[in-house]
mmCIF file of C-alpha atoms in Angstrom:
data_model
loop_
_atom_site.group_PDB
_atom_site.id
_atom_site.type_symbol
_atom_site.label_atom_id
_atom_site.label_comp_id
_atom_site.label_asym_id
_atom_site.label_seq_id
_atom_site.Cartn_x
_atom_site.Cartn_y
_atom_site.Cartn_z
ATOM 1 C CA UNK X 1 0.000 0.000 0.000
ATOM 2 C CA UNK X 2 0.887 3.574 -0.454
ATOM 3 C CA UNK X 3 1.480 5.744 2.223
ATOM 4 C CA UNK X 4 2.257 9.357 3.050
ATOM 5 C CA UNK X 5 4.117 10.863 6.156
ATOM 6 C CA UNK X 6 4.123 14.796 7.143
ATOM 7 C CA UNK X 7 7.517 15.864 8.685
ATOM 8 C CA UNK X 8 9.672 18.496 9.658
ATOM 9 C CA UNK X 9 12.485 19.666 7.755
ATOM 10 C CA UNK X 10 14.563 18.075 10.830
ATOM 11 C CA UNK X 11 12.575 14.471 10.251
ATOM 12 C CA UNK X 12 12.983 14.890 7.013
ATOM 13 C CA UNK X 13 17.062 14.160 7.220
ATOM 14 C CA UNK X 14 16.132 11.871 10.171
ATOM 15 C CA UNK X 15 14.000 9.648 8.388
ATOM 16 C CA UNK X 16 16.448 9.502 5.294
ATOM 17 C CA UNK X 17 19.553 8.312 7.311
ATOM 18 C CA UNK X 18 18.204 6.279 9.997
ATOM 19 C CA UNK X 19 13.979 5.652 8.562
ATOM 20 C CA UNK X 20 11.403 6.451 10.332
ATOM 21 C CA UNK X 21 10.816 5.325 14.074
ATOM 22 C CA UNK X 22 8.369 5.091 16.750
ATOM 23 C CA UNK X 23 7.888 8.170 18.072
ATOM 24 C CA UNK X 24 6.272 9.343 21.695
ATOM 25 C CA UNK X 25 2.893 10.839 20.163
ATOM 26 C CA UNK X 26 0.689 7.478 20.598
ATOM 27 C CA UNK X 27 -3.126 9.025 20.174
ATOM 28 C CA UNK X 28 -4.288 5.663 18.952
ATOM 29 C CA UNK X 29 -2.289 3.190 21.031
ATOM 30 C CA UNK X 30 -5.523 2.209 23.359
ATOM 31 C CA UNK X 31 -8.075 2.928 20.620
ATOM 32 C CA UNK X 32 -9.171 -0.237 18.546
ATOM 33 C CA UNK X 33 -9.004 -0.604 14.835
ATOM 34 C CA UNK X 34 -11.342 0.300 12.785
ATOM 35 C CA UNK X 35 -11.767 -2.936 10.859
ATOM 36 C CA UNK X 36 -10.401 -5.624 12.988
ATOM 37 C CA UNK X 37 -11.064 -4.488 16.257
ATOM 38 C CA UNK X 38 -8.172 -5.376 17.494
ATOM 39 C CA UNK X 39 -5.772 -3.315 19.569
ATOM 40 C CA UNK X 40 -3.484 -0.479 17.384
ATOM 41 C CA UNK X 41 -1.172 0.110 19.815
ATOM 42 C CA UNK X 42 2.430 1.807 19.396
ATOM 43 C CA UNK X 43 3.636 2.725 15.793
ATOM 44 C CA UNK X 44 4.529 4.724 13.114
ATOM 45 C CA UNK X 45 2.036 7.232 11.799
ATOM 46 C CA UNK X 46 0.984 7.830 8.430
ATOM 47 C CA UNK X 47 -1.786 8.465 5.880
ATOM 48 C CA UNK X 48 -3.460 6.764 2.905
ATOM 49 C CA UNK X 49 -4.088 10.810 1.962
ATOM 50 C CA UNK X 50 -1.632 13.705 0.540
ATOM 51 C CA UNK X 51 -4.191 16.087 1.648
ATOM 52 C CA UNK X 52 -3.799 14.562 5.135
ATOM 53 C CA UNK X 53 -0.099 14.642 5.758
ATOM 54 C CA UNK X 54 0.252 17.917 4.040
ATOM 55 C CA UNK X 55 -1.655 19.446 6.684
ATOM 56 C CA UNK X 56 0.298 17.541 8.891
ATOM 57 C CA UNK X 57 3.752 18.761 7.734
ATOM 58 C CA UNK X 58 2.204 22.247 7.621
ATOM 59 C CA UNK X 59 1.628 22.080 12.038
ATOM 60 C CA UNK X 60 5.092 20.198 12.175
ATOM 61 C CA UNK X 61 7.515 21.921 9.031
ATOM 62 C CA UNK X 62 6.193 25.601 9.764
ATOM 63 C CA UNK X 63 10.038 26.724 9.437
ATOM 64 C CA UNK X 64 10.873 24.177 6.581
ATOM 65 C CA UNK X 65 12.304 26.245 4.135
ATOM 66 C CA UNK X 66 13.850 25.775 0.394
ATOM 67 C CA UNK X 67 15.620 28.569 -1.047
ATOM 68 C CA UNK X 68 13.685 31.180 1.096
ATOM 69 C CA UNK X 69 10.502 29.120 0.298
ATOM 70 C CA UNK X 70 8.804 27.478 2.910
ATOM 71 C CA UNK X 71 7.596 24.537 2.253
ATOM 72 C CA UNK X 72 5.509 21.356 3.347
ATOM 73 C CA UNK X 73 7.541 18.114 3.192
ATOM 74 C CA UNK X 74 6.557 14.628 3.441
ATOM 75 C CA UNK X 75 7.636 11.346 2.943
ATOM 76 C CA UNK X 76 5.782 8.709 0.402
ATOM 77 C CA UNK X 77 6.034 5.457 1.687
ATOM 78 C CA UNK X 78 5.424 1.799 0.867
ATOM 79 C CA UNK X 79 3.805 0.177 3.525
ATOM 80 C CA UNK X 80 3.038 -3.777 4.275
ATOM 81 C CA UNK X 81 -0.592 -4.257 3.584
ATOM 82 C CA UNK X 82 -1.121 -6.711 6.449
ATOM 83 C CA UNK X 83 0.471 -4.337 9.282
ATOM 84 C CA UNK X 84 -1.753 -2.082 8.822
ATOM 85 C CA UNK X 85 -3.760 -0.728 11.855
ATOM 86 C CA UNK X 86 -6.793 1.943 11.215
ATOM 87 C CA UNK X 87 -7.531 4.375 13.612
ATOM 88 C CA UNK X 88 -10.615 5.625 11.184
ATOM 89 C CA UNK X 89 -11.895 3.228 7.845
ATOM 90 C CA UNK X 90 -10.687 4.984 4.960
ATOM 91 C CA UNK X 91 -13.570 4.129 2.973
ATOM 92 C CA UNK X 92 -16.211 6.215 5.571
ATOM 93 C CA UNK X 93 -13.711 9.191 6.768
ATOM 94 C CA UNK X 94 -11.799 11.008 4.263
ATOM 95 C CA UNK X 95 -9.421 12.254 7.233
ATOM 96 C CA UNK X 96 -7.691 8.466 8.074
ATOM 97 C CA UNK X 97 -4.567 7.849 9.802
ATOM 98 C CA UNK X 98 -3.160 4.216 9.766
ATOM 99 C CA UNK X 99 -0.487 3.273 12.454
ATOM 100 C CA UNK X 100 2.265 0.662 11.431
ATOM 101 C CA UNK X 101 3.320 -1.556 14.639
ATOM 102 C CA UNK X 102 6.730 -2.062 13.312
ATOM 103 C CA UNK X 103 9.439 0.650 11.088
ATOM 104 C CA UNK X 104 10.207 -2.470 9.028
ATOM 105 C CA UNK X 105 6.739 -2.772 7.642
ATOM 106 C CA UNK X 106 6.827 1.520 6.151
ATOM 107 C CA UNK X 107 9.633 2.267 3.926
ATOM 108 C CA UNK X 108 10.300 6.053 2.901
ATOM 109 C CA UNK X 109 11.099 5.838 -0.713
ATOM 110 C CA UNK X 110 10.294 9.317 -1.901
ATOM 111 C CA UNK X 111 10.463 13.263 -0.697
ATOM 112 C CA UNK X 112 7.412 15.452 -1.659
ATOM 113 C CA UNK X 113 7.665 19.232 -1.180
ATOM 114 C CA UNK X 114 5.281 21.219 -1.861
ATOM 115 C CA UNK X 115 5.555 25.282 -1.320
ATOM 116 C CA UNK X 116 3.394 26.323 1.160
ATOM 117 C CA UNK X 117 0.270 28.330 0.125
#
């Protein structure tokens, strides 16, 4: 599956030299998921929508900047289908985050920026 993660321009060099990681904002980690029912629990945060992680980026990156620009990054991951945990059901809520139990099962494999509007 395709996946999209907002960062900072200070994740953004993270994430390319070591990937992304666990971090210590768990809002999901106790809720249940929205298909399954079973537990999400700690992970890696990300989005089956742009729109989503753009805004993201925009509360995190607000002093990203390219070339005096500033501008929204994120990362466009792969992501293992079957580790997927949903905090909403993409299909009903057009606003979804998914949560990925382990860093092995999201790979970063491209930078977006977009200038900021």
């Amino acid at each position: 599956a395709v996946a999209y993660h907002g960062t900072s321009q200070a994740g953004c060099g993270g994430i390319l030299s070591e990937g992304l990681r666990v971090g210590p904002a768990q809002r999901y980690r106790n809720s249940k998921d929205a298909r399954s029912g079973e537990q999400i629990g700690a992970g890696v945060y990300c989005t089956p929508s742009l729109k989503v992680a753009l805004e993201y980026a925009g509360d995190r990156g607000s002093s990203a900047k390219i070339a005096g620009r500033s501008v929204h990054i994120v990362m466009q991951c792969r992501v293992k289908p079957s580790a997927i945990k949903r905090c909403q059901d993409e299909a009903e809520h057009c606003g979804a985050y998914w949560v990925v139990n382990n860093p092995a099962d999201i790979r970063p494999y491209g930078v977006l920026v977009r200038p900021r509007e």
